[in-house]
Structure formats: C-alpha cells, structure tokens
mmCIF file of C-alpha atoms in Angstrom:
data_model
loop_
_atom_site.group_PDB
_atom_site.id
_atom_site.type_symbol
_atom_site.label_atom_id
_atom_site.label_comp_id
_atom_site.label_asym_id
_atom_site.label_seq_id
_atom_site.Cartn_x
_atom_site.Cartn_y
_atom_site.Cartn_z
ATOM 1 C CA UNK H 1 0.000 0.000 0.000
ATOM 2 C CA UNK H 2 1.264 3.446 -0.937
ATOM 3 C CA UNK H 3 0.052 6.610 0.760
ATOM 4 C CA UNK H 4 0.359 9.540 -1.672
ATOM 5 C CA UNK H 5 0.706 13.250 -0.895
ATOM 6 C CA UNK H 6 -2.870 14.472 -0.386
ATOM 7 C CA UNK H 7 -3.471 18.248 -0.500
ATOM 8 C CA UNK H 8 -7.268 18.025 -0.675
ATOM 9 C CA UNK H 9 -9.187 20.989 0.738
ATOM 10 C CA UNK H 10 -11.780 18.665 2.239
ATOM 11 C CA UNK H 11 -12.467 15.945 2.975
ATOM 12 C CA UNK H 12 -8.833 16.280 3.881
ATOM 13 C CA UNK H 13 -5.957 13.960 4.687
ATOM 14 C CA UNK H 14 -6.290 12.038 7.944
ATOM 15 C CA UNK H 15 -3.343 11.190 10.204
ATOM 16 C CA UNK H 16 -1.945 7.799 9.236
ATOM 17 C CA UNK H 17 -1.717 6.791 12.896
ATOM 18 C CA UNK H 18 -5.444 7.457 13.298
ATOM 19 C CA UNK H 19 -6.350 5.378 10.251
ATOM 20 C CA UNK H 20 -4.167 2.536 11.485
ATOM 21 C CA UNK H 21 -5.813 2.643 14.922
ATOM 22 C CA UNK H 22 -9.260 2.636 13.318
ATOM 23 C CA UNK H 23 -8.249 -0.315 11.147
ATOM 24 C CA UNK H 24 -7.167 -2.282 14.207
ATOM 25 C CA UNK H 25 -10.479 -1.581 15.945
ATOM 26 C CA UNK H 26 -12.725 -1.827 12.892
ATOM 27 C CA UNK H 27 -14.180 -5.320 13.416
ATOM 28 C CA UNK H 28 -13.934 -5.591 17.179
ATOM 29 C CA UNK H 29 -13.736 -2.484 19.342
ATOM 30 C CA UNK H 30 -11.880 -3.436 22.523
ATOM 31 C CA UNK H 31 -13.452 -6.844 22.925
ATOM 32 C CA UNK H 32 -17.019 -5.704 22.286
ATOM 33 C CA UNK H 33 -17.379 -8.082 19.343
ATOM 34 C CA UNK H 34 -18.655 -5.297 17.127
ATOM 35 C CA UNK H 35 -17.420 -2.186 15.339
ATOM 36 C CA UNK H 36 -18.070 1.257 16.787
ATOM 37 C CA UNK H 37 -20.307 1.940 13.793
ATOM 38 C CA UNK H 38 -22.485 -1.015 14.812
ATOM 39 C CA UNK H 39 -23.080 -0.183 18.460
ATOM 40 C CA UNK H 40 -25.834 1.879 20.023
ATOM 41 C CA UNK H 41 -25.084 5.519 20.728
ATOM 42 C CA UNK H 42 -26.849 4.911 24.048
ATOM 43 C CA UNK H 43 -24.506 2.106 25.060
ATOM 44 C CA UNK H 44 -22.052 2.709 27.907
ATOM 45 C CA UNK H 45 -19.205 1.944 25.488
ATOM 46 C CA UNK H 46 -20.122 4.670 23.033
ATOM 47 C CA UNK H 47 -21.032 7.133 25.773
ATOM 48 C CA UNK H 48 -17.475 6.665 27.075
ATOM 49 C CA UNK H 49 -16.058 7.274 23.569
ATOM 50 C CA UNK H 50 -18.113 10.463 23.233
ATOM 51 C CA UNK H 51 -17.185 11.748 26.695
ATOM 52 C CA UNK H 52 -13.467 11.125 26.109
ATOM 53 C CA UNK H 53 -13.589 12.877 22.741
ATOM 54 C CA UNK H 54 -15.212 15.953 24.258
ATOM 55 C CA UNK H 55 -12.735 16.053 27.142
ATOM 56 C CA UNK H 56 -9.737 15.752 24.813
ATOM 57 C CA UNK H 57 -11.154 18.509 22.598
ATOM 58 C CA UNK H 58 -11.666 20.715 25.651
ATOM 59 C CA UNK H 59 -8.136 20.028 26.819
ATOM 60 C CA UNK H 60 -6.616 20.882 23.444
ATOM 61 C CA UNK H 61 -8.352 24.269 23.268
ATOM 62 C CA UNK H 62 -8.490 24.953 27.038
ATOM 63 C CA UNK H 63 -12.244 25.540 26.700
ATOM 64 C CA UNK H 64 -13.655 27.302 29.787
ATOM 65 C CA UNK H 65 -16.300 25.551 31.876
ATOM 66 C CA UNK H 66 -19.009 28.054 30.881
ATOM 67 C CA UNK H 67 -18.939 26.845 27.276
ATOM 68 C CA UNK H 68 -20.786 23.844 25.890
ATOM 69 C CA UNK H 69 -19.342 21.608 23.180
ATOM 70 C CA UNK H 70 -21.917 20.277 20.738
ATOM 71 C CA UNK H 71 -21.446 17.544 18.146
ATOM 72 C CA UNK H 72 -23.922 18.132 15.325
ATOM 73 C CA UNK H 73 -24.544 17.153 11.711
ATOM 74 C CA UNK H 74 -25.107 19.246 8.586
ATOM 75 C CA UNK H 75 -21.623 20.683 8.246
ATOM 76 C CA UNK H 76 -20.655 24.318 8.744
ATOM 77 C CA UNK H 77 -23.184 25.181 6.034
ATOM 78 C CA UNK H 78 -26.052 24.223 8.335
ATOM 79 C CA UNK H 79 -24.578 26.503 10.980
ATOM 80 C CA UNK H 80 -25.004 29.426 8.566
ATOM 81 C CA UNK H 81 -28.721 29.067 9.356
ATOM 82 C CA UNK H 82 -28.267 27.988 12.977
ATOM 83 C CA UNK H 83 -26.365 31.152 13.908
ATOM 84 C CA UNK H 84 -29.173 33.670 13.237
ATOM 85 C CA UNK H 85 -31.853 31.235 14.375
ATOM 86 C CA UNK H 86 -30.128 30.768 17.740
ATOM 87 C CA UNK H 87 -28.957 34.317 18.415
ATOM 88 C CA UNK H 88 -31.665 36.699 17.174
ATOM 89 C CA UNK H 89 -34.411 35.918 19.688
ATOM 90 C CA UNK H 90 -33.887 39.120 21.706
ATOM 91 C CA UNK H 91 -33.892 41.179 18.488
ATOM 92 C CA UNK H 92 -31.222 43.204 16.733
ATOM 93 C CA UNK H 93 -29.360 42.904 13.473
ATOM 94 C CA UNK H 94 -26.994 40.116 12.463
ATOM 95 C CA UNK H 95 -23.613 41.658 11.596
ATOM 96 C CA UNK H 96 -21.134 40.054 9.215
ATOM 97 C CA UNK H 97 -17.622 40.571 7.921
ATOM 98 C CA UNK H 98 -17.345 39.732 4.225
ATOM 99 C CA UNK H 99 -13.992 38.279 3.159
ATOM 100 C CA UNK H 100 -14.800 35.684 0.532
ATOM 101 C CA UNK H 101 -16.994 32.854 -0.622
ATOM 102 C CA UNK H 102 -17.697 31.169 2.720
ATOM 103 C CA UNK H 103 -18.469 34.345 4.651
ATOM 104 C CA UNK H 104 -20.637 35.322 1.667
ATOM 105 C CA UNK H 105 -22.601 32.082 1.945
ATOM 106 C CA UNK H 106 -23.219 32.751 5.640
ATOM 107 C CA UNK H 107 -24.505 36.230 4.776
ATOM 108 C CA UNK H 108 -26.768 34.803 2.077
ATOM 109 C CA UNK H 109 -28.300 32.382 4.569
ATOM 110 C CA UNK H 110 -29.133 35.265 6.930
ATOM 111 C CA UNK H 111 -30.747 37.057 3.989
ATOM 112 C CA UNK H 112 -32.837 33.960 3.228
ATOM 113 C CA UNK H 113 -34.013 33.814 6.835
ATOM 114 C CA UNK H 114 -35.035 37.477 6.746
ATOM 115 C CA UNK H 115 -37.015 36.957 3.535
ATOM 116 C CA UNK H 116 -38.732 33.855 4.920
ATOM 117 C CA UNK H 117 -39.647 35.755 8.082
ATOM 118 C CA UNK H 118 -41.285 38.537 6.075
ATOM 119 C CA UNK H 119 -43.042 36.098 3.739
ATOM 120 C CA UNK H 120 -44.573 34.208 6.645
ATOM 121 C CA UNK H 121 -45.515 37.480 8.375
ATOM 122 C CA UNK H 122 -43.764 36.434 11.565
ATOM 123 C CA UNK H 123 -42.725 38.841 14.320
ATOM 124 C CA UNK H 124 -40.427 41.069 12.300
ATOM 125 C CA UNK H 125 -39.081 42.754 15.380
ATOM 126 C CA UNK H 126 -37.242 39.508 16.072
ATOM 127 C CA UNK H 127 -35.333 39.523 12.823
ATOM 128 C CA UNK H 128 -33.593 42.107 10.664
ATOM 129 C CA UNK H 129 -31.600 41.676 7.494
ATOM 130 C CA UNK H 130 -27.832 41.254 7.776
ATOM 131 C CA UNK H 131 -25.612 44.295 8.189
ATOM 132 C CA UNK H 132 -22.217 44.120 6.482
ATOM 133 C CA UNK H 133 -19.880 45.511 9.130
ATOM 134 C CA UNK H 134 -16.818 45.275 6.887
ATOM 135 C CA UNK H 135 -15.919 43.939 3.460
ATOM 136 C CA UNK H 136 -12.928 43.630 1.170
ATOM 137 C CA UNK H 137 -14.936 42.555 -1.865
ATOM 138 C CA UNK H 138 -13.866 45.699 -3.700
ATOM 139 C CA UNK H 139 -10.197 44.680 -3.838
ATOM 140 C CA UNK H 140 -10.801 41.048 -4.692
ATOM 141 C CA UNK H 141 -10.505 39.741 -1.118
ATOM 142 C CA UNK H 142 -6.715 39.933 -0.985
ATOM 143 C CA UNK H 143 -6.753 41.077 2.652
ATOM 144 C CA UNK H 144 -9.239 41.272 5.536
ATOM 145 C CA UNK H 145 -10.883 44.458 6.850
ATOM 146 C CA UNK H 146 -8.627 46.278 9.266
ATOM 147 C CA UNK H 147 -10.004 46.962 12.769
ATOM 148 C CA UNK H 148 -10.740 50.641 12.002
ATOM 149 C CA UNK H 149 -12.748 49.587 8.939
ATOM 150 C CA UNK H 150 -15.288 47.580 10.948
ATOM 151 C CA UNK H 151 -18.539 49.409 11.690
ATOM 152 C CA UNK H 152 -21.184 47.504 13.659
ATOM 153 C CA UNK H 153 -24.832 48.460 13.383
ATOM 154 C CA UNK H 154 -26.256 50.227 16.432
ATOM 155 C CA UNK H 155 -28.440 47.190 17.201
ATOM 156 C CA UNK H 156 -25.868 44.470 16.478
ATOM 157 C CA UNK H 157 -26.996 41.109 17.852
ATOM 158 C CA UNK H 158 -23.707 39.407 16.975
ATOM 159 C CA UNK H 159 -20.692 39.751 14.683
ATOM 160 C CA UNK H 160 -19.894 36.799 12.429
ATOM 161 C CA UNK H 161 -16.706 36.196 10.487
ATOM 162 C CA UNK H 162 -14.856 33.376 8.772
ATOM 163 C CA UNK H 163 -11.400 33.059 10.293
ATOM 164 C CA UNK H 164 -9.874 31.304 7.288
ATOM 165 C CA UNK H 165 -11.371 31.444 3.793
ATOM 166 C CA UNK H 166 -10.523 27.989 2.481
ATOM 167 C CA UNK H 167 -11.035 28.857 -1.190
ATOM 168 C CA UNK H 168 -9.202 32.176 -1.253
ATOM 169 C CA UNK H 169 -6.414 31.302 1.180
ATOM 170 C CA UNK H 170 -7.187 34.374 3.283
ATOM 171 C CA UNK H 171 -6.934 34.430 7.093
ATOM 172 C CA UNK H 172 -7.389 36.973 9.868
ATOM 173 C CA UNK H 173 -4.281 38.086 11.690
ATOM 174 C CA UNK H 174 -6.273 39.450 14.647
ATOM 175 C CA UNK H 175 -9.490 38.843 16.582
ATOM 176 C CA UNK H 176 -12.115 41.503 15.752
ATOM 177 C CA UNK H 177 -13.227 43.843 18.525
ATOM 178 C CA UNK H 178 -16.876 43.309 19.416
ATOM 179 C CA UNK H 179 -17.964 46.137 21.701
ATOM 180 C CA UNK H 180 -21.147 47.687 20.341
ATOM 181 C CA UNK H 181 -23.239 50.694 21.281
ATOM 182 C CA UNK H 182 -24.938 48.659 24.002
ATOM 183 C CA UNK H 183 -21.912 46.765 25.275
ATOM 184 C CA UNK H 184 -20.501 43.368 24.395
ATOM 185 C CA UNK H 185 -21.602 41.885 21.068
ATOM 186 C CA UNK H 186 -21.112 38.099 20.817
ATOM 187 C CA UNK H 187 -18.385 37.183 18.355
ATOM 188 C CA UNK H 188 -19.254 34.222 16.136
ATOM 189 C CA UNK H 189 -16.569 32.516 14.091
ATOM 190 C CA UNK H 190 -16.530 29.898 11.366
ATOM 191 C CA UNK H 191 -13.252 28.073 12.002
ATOM 192 C CA UNK H 192 -13.895 25.077 9.781
ATOM 193 C CA UNK H 193 -10.529 25.176 8.036
ATOM 194 C CA UNK H 194 -8.345 26.496 10.852
ATOM 195 C CA UNK H 195 -9.530 25.023 14.147
ATOM 196 C CA UNK H 196 -6.887 22.936 15.971
ATOM 197 C CA UNK H 197 -4.109 24.287 13.744
ATOM 198 C CA UNK H 198 -2.945 26.724 16.444
ATOM 199 C CA UNK H 199 -3.799 27.518 20.079
ATOM 200 C CA UNK H 200 -6.940 29.599 20.556
ATOM 201 C CA UNK H 201 -8.396 31.834 23.281
ATOM 202 C CA UNK H 202 -11.971 30.544 23.286
ATOM 203 C CA UNK H 203 -13.039 33.094 25.899
ATOM 204 C CA UNK H 204 -12.911 35.862 23.276
ATOM 205 C CA UNK H 205 -15.776 34.259 21.372
ATOM 206 C CA UNK H 206 -19.455 33.680 21.930
ATOM 207 C CA UNK H 207 -19.691 30.882 19.379
ATOM 208 C CA UNK H 208 -17.151 28.914 17.346
ATOM 209 C CA UNK H 209 -18.199 26.280 14.838
ATOM 210 C CA UNK H 210 -16.285 24.023 12.484
ATOM 211 C CA UNK H 211 -17.055 21.328 9.979
ATOM 212 C CA UNK H 212 -14.934 18.288 10.745
ATOM 213 C CA UNK H 213 -13.475 17.431 7.370
ATOM 214 C CA UNK H 214 -10.335 19.590 7.626
ATOM 215 C CA UNK H 215 -8.535 19.107 10.959
ATOM 216 C CA UNK H 216 -11.082 17.253 13.089
ATOM 217 C CA UNK H 217 -11.949 14.075 11.227
ATOM 218 C CA UNK H 218 -14.107 12.749 8.407
ATOM 219 C CA UNK H 219 -17.055 14.608 6.914
ATOM 220 C CA UNK H 220 -20.345 14.096 8.712
ATOM 221 C CA UNK H 221 -19.885 15.796 12.071
ATOM 222 C CA UNK H 222 -19.668 19.443 13.073
ATOM 223 C CA UNK H 223 -18.371 20.838 16.351
ATOM 224 C CA UNK H 224 -20.001 23.902 17.922
ATOM 225 C CA UNK H 225 -18.573 25.679 20.962
ATOM 226 C CA UNK H 226 -21.169 27.995 22.509
ATOM 227 C CA UNK H 227 -21.119 30.088 25.664
ATOM 228 C CA UNK H 228 -23.794 29.081 28.183
ATOM 229 C CA UNK H 229 -25.548 32.441 28.307
ATOM 230 C CA UNK H 230 -26.221 32.368 24.564
ATOM 231 C CA UNK H 231 -28.286 29.182 24.681
ATOM 232 C CA UNK H 232 -31.491 31.044 25.575
ATOM 233 C CA UNK H 233 -31.576 33.439 22.613
ATOM 234 C CA UNK H 234 -33.149 31.311 19.882
ATOM 235 C CA UNK H 235 -35.981 32.582 17.703
ATOM 236 C CA UNK H 236 -39.319 30.960 18.598
ATOM 237 C CA UNK H 237 -39.640 29.457 15.099
ATOM 238 C CA UNK H 238 -36.290 27.644 15.316
ATOM 239 C CA UNK H 239 -36.723 23.983 14.284
ATOM 240 C CA UNK H 240 -35.824 21.729 17.185
ATOM 241 C CA UNK H 241 -32.939 20.016 15.397
ATOM 242 C CA UNK H 242 -31.386 23.389 14.541
ATOM 243 C CA UNK H 243 -31.479 24.674 18.118
ATOM 244 C CA UNK H 244 -28.223 24.563 20.050
ATOM 245 C CA UNK H 245 -29.952 24.264 23.420
ATOM 246 C CA UNK H 246 -31.597 20.957 22.592
ATOM 247 C CA UNK H 247 -28.163 19.509 21.793
ATOM 248 C CA UNK H 248 -26.705 20.964 24.993
ATOM 249 C CA UNK H 249 -29.552 19.523 27.043
ATOM 250 C CA UNK H 250 -29.195 16.066 25.472
ATOM 251 C CA UNK H 251 -25.408 15.654 25.307
ATOM 252 C CA UNK H 252 -25.602 16.037 21.497
ATOM 253 C CA UNK H 253 -27.765 12.910 21.258
ATOM 254 C CA UNK H 254 -31.217 14.286 20.523
ATOM 255 C CA UNK H 255 -31.246 11.753 17.678
ATOM 256 C CA UNK H 256 -28.704 9.198 16.447
ATOM 257 C CA UNK H 257 -25.451 11.116 15.931
ATOM 258 C CA UNK H 258 -22.771 10.221 13.352
ATOM 259 C CA UNK H 259 -21.184 7.779 15.762
ATOM 260 C CA UNK H 260 -18.242 6.598 13.674
ATOM 261 C CA UNK H 261 -17.262 10.141 12.683
ATOM 262 C CA UNK H 262 -17.423 11.091 16.384
ATOM 263 C CA UNK H 263 -15.185 8.145 17.256
ATOM 264 C CA UNK H 264 -12.655 9.079 14.544
ATOM 265 C CA UNK H 265 -12.655 12.705 15.686
ATOM 266 C CA UNK H 266 -11.800 11.436 19.161
ATOM 267 C CA UNK H 267 -8.838 9.507 17.747
ATOM 268 C CA UNK H 268 -7.632 12.685 16.018
ATOM 269 C CA UNK H 269 -7.856 14.587 19.315
ATOM 270 C CA UNK H 270 -5.762 11.898 21.005
ATOM 271 C CA UNK H 271 -3.224 12.038 18.155
ATOM 272 C CA UNK H 272 -2.897 15.788 18.605
ATOM 273 C CA UNK H 273 -2.511 15.485 22.379
ATOM 274 C CA UNK H 274 -0.195 12.505 22.620
ATOM 275 C CA UNK H 275 1.588 12.058 19.275
ATOM 276 C CA UNK H 276 2.014 15.728 18.351
ATOM 277 C CA UNK H 277 2.218 17.141 21.869
ATOM 278 C CA UNK H 278 -0.579 19.711 21.715
ATOM 279 C CA UNK H 279 -1.474 22.753 19.660
ATOM 280 C CA UNK H 280 1.671 24.764 20.398
ATOM 281 C CA UNK H 281 3.721 22.086 18.692
ATOM 282 C CA UNK H 282 1.132 21.684 15.946
ATOM 283 C CA UNK H 283 1.348 25.403 15.184
ATOM 284 C CA UNK H 284 5.145 25.217 14.975
ATOM 285 C CA UNK H 285 4.911 22.408 12.446
ATOM 286 C CA UNK H 286 2.177 24.146 10.455
ATOM 287 C CA UNK H 287 4.136 27.383 10.220
ATOM 288 C CA UNK H 288 7.217 25.553 8.996
ATOM 289 C CA UNK H 289 5.128 23.887 6.293
ATOM 290 C CA UNK H 290 3.441 27.018 4.980
ATOM 291 C CA UNK H 291 6.534 29.214 5.241
ATOM 292 C CA UNK H 292 8.510 26.749 3.138
ATOM 293 C CA UNK H 293 5.819 26.702 0.448
ATOM 294 C CA UNK H 294 5.318 30.479 0.431
ATOM 295 C CA UNK H 295 9.089 30.947 0.170
ATOM 296 C CA UNK H 296 9.185 28.664 -2.871
ATOM 297 C CA UNK H 297 6.406 30.724 -4.468
ATOM 298 C CA UNK H 298 7.853 34.126 -3.566
ATOM 299 C CA UNK H 299 11.348 33.337 -4.867
ATOM 300 C CA UNK H 300 9.956 32.185 -8.203
ATOM 301 C CA UNK H 301 9.068 34.203 -11.301
ATOM 302 C CA UNK H 302 6.821 31.348 -12.422
ATOM 303 C CA UNK H 303 4.466 31.032 -9.407
ATOM 304 C CA UNK H 304 2.507 33.722 -7.561
ATOM 305 C CA UNK H 305 0.210 34.079 -4.567
ATOM 306 C CA UNK H 306 -2.199 37.056 -4.623
ATOM 307 C CA UNK H 307 -2.869 37.437 -0.880
ATOM 308 C CA UNK H 308 -1.420 40.219 1.265
ATOM 309 C CA UNK H 309 1.351 38.463 3.225
ATOM 310 C CA UNK H 310 -0.106 39.526 6.581
ATOM 311 C CA UNK H 311 -3.328 37.668 5.754
ATOM 312 C CA UNK H 312 -1.938 34.569 4.114
ATOM 313 C CA UNK H 313 -3.522 31.373 5.370
ATOM 314 C CA UNK H 314 -1.322 28.762 7.018
ATOM 315 C CA UNK H 315 -3.818 26.079 5.976
ATOM 316 C CA UNK H 316 -4.709 26.841 2.345
ATOM 317 C CA UNK H 317 -2.115 28.128 -0.118
ATOM 318 C CA UNK H 318 -3.472 29.153 -3.531
ATOM 319 C CA UNK H 319 -1.023 29.887 -6.321
ATOM 320 C CA UNK H 320 -1.079 30.618 -10.025
ATOM 321 C CA UNK H 321 1.264 29.774 -12.878
ATOM 322 C CA UNK H 322 2.715 32.527 -15.061
ATOM 323 C CA UNK H 323 1.430 30.630 -18.083
ATOM 324 C CA UNK H 324 -2.142 29.487 -17.391
ATOM 325 C CA UNK H 325 -2.099 27.270 -20.475
ATOM 326 C CA UNK H 326 0.160 24.946 -18.452
ATOM 327 C CA UNK H 327 -2.393 24.408 -15.678
ATOM 328 C CA UNK H 328 -3.668 21.071 -16.958
ATOM 329 C CA UNK H 329 -0.130 19.852 -17.638
ATOM 330 C CA UNK H 330 0.936 20.849 -14.109
ATOM 331 C CA UNK H 331 -1.971 18.960 -12.564
ATOM 332 C CA UNK H 332 -1.438 15.870 -14.704
ATOM 333 C CA UNK H 333 2.280 15.679 -13.964
ATOM 334 C CA UNK H 334 1.691 16.412 -10.272
ATOM 335 C CA UNK H 335 -0.738 13.514 -9.993
ATOM 336 C CA UNK H 336 1.722 11.230 -11.746
ATOM 337 C CA UNK H 337 4.265 12.295 -9.139
ATOM 338 C CA UNK H 338 1.871 11.305 -6.331
ATOM 339 C CA UNK H 339 0.699 14.847 -5.528
ATOM 340 C CA UNK H 340 -3.087 14.796 -5.255
ATOM 341 C CA UNK H 341 -5.870 17.403 -5.274
ATOM 342 C CA UNK H 342 -3.935 20.529 -6.236
ATOM 343 C CA UNK H 343 -6.555 22.020 -8.540
ATOM 344 C CA UNK H 344 -7.857 25.355 -7.289
ATOM 345 C CA UNK H 345 -11.528 25.868 -6.570
ATOM 346 C CA UNK H 346 -13.606 26.290 -9.719
ATOM 347 C CA UNK H 347 -14.572 29.830 -8.670
ATOM 348 C CA UNK H 348 -10.985 31.141 -8.591
ATOM 349 C CA UNK H 349 -8.957 28.720 -10.730
ATOM 350 C CA UNK H 350 -5.217 28.166 -10.457
ATOM 351 C CA UNK H 351 -3.820 25.788 -7.871
ATOM 352 C CA UNK H 352 -4.345 25.293 -4.169
ATOM 353 C CA UNK H 353 -2.396 23.224 -1.683
ATOM 354 C CA UNK H 354 -4.222 22.613 1.589
ATOM 355 C CA UNK H 355 -1.753 21.995 4.403
ATOM 356 C CA UNK H 356 -3.995 20.699 7.165
ATOM 357 C CA UNK H 357 -2.575 19.107 10.291
ATOM 358 C CA UNK H 358 -2.258 15.615 8.796
ATOM 359 C CA UNK H 359 -0.220 16.895 5.826
ATOM 360 C CA UNK H 360 3.406 16.281 6.766
ATOM 361 C CA UNK H 361 6.471 18.393 6.179
ATOM 362 C CA UNK H 362 7.680 15.631 3.849
ATOM 363 C CA UNK H 363 4.482 16.038 1.813
ATOM 364 C CA UNK H 364 5.125 19.763 1.464
ATOM 365 C CA UNK H 365 8.757 19.240 0.526
ATOM 366 C CA UNK H 366 7.674 16.781 -2.183
ATOM 367 C CA UNK H 367 5.385 19.471 -3.603
ATOM 368 C CA UNK H 368 8.117 22.116 -3.520
ATOM 369 C CA UNK H 369 10.567 19.796 -5.248
ATOM 370 C CA UNK H 370 8.031 19.055 -7.986
ATOM 371 C CA UNK H 371 7.196 22.748 -8.461
ATOM 372 C CA UNK H 372 10.848 23.668 -8.838
ATOM 373 C CA UNK H 373 11.424 20.857 -11.299
ATOM 374 C CA UNK H 374 8.320 21.798 -13.309
ATOM 375 C CA UNK H 375 9.486 25.429 -13.497
ATOM 376 C CA UNK H 376 12.906 24.349 -14.770
ATOM 377 C CA UNK H 377 11.345 22.217 -17.490
ATOM 378 C CA UNK H 378 8.333 24.373 -18.434
ATOM 379 C CA UNK H 379 9.055 27.884 -17.258
#
C-alpha cells in the first residue's frame, strides 16, 4: 500500500496513525465483538467514547467551563442558518464581515431567513436583514478588513466572520473587537478550516463552529462551541434540530449522531494530544510547512500568490502559474508524481495546496521539489 501526498481541501488527509488505529479496531472495538459503527449511541461503550472525545477537545483548546461543546450534523453550512436562528431571539441585526466565498454564503443564509420571516408574516421585530460591518470585496478579497474599517450596526446582535477562507487562502491576523453601542456583542466565528491548527483563546468568542473534514476528522460531524448564556436566545420558530440548546440539554444525542465520525474525531484529538504534543507544537509544524511553500512561491518568477502576506492562510495556499495554459499539464504531472488534489476551486482557478494538520512536512517538501522541477522544465 502506498500513501500519496494528499493536498485536498476537504475531505482532507487524515493522520496515518489514526487510520491505522481505526483499522485495528474496525471489526472488534476493545473486545465488544462489534465495530463502533455497529453499536448503540446509548450504550455505555459509546457514551465513554463520546465523553473522552469531548474532554480531549476541551483540553486541546483549554475551553472554559461556561462553554458547551456540541457535536452536530449538517456541516458548517447548516450553521449558517443555525447562527441567526439561535442568536436573534432578543432582536437586533446580524452583523457580518465579508472576506470571501464562505463568509458570503453565511450572509446569504441570513438574507434567506429574513425573507422567509417577512413572507410568513412572523414577528419582524425579532429579525432584521444582515448588516455588512466590513468587506474587502472591492479589492478582490486579498486582505481582511482592518479593525478601524469595521462598523457595527447600532443594534448588532452578533458579529460573524470566517477566520480562514478555504477557497481564497485568506486568514485573519487578529481577533475583531466586538464592543457595540450597548456593550458586548457576541463574536461568532466559522473556524472550519483552521480550528486545531494553532492555540486559541476561546473566551474571546461567543460561538465557534467548524465542519470536521479539515482538521477534526471525516465529513459528517460538526463541532459547535457555545457560551452558556447564549443558549437562551433562539428565535421561537427555530426547528428543534437546529437549536443549540436541545443539543446541549441532550449531550448532542437528541437523535442518532454520526457515531463513527465522532469516534474518529476522538482519535484525532488523542493524536494531537499525545503524538504531536498539543497545539503549540502543531502550530510550529504548520508554520514551517506554509513558510517553506510560500518561500518557494515568492522566490519564483513562475508562481505567484495574490494574498497580502499579513493575511496569508497557514492552511490553504493558492497559487497561479505565469502561463495558465500549463495548468492542466501541471496537474497531470503532479498527480503522476503522487501529488493529489492541487486544482484550485472552480470559482478562482489556479492551484491550491491545503496543508492541514495531517499533511506532513515531507508532503510539502515533495510538492516544492516538484514545483521547482516543473518550473525548470516548463518555465
């Protein structure tokens, strides 16, 4: 069996040690005579798996006791609807920072909710259309709004932003300030493609959510971190399975959860804690990986990255070739060399290398070596 160099943006590479552990436990989990995917989520065995996964996740991020950790389905995309549904009960406007495709999708979902509210003639005082508190659309999303460019609405109910735009390779270099006209405004962050890549001060946020298929585990489970006091703010029309409180009250088991994805996420958390040594060490490795790749791009006349260096992502590195007619040749030769999933997103083109936690420094060096060789032969 040969493991190739996988730079997929998601579902992303998984740690080999995790896959090997899962293989060992596939048919018989610790003498239970059944796979984890075959056992009841109500069984003491799975309840122990779930509890250990949550504790390891809390340990990795030093999550304060006044925050709940929820394991949900639907991906981060479902949370685009969950955020306004769960936070607009007391009224006010949803505020958003616009830095690319994923933050734009979250904004669009808030717009849909506003339109549905008006169409159904519900209590409009509970819901206002989204306010764009800052945007860099005008310059092509090559950097994020600076702090002095953010303007909350007077009635801001929360401020939402996407920490790392997976498609554009754009990341925030600071945590936005969230004091509004009436005091603290909850900060909500989509961290799908950056969570667990570096340490994080959870206490600065009201809500953090992340789809699993980048640094957490396989697709199918989503982690939501929500401060206790925000669990009572849902709109009255919130469907029960979209309400955070019902998950908090039922240990994320209001219905059958994605048990095997939850189990695999737990193995990833253990890998980060015990094999890697925690998020400080993971960040050191991740910065070495991305800095090596950015250096190879920046010292070349053949490759380019459009993002302002201060806002370059450490997880997703887009790059273009000087001669776009060579794109298909580059991708074909890269795949032949064992370098997978380097094609950029269809909306932006070019190339993209996603350097999530499970992508090794050897993987990145193999990519750099190929890029340099391709430039010598084709540049």
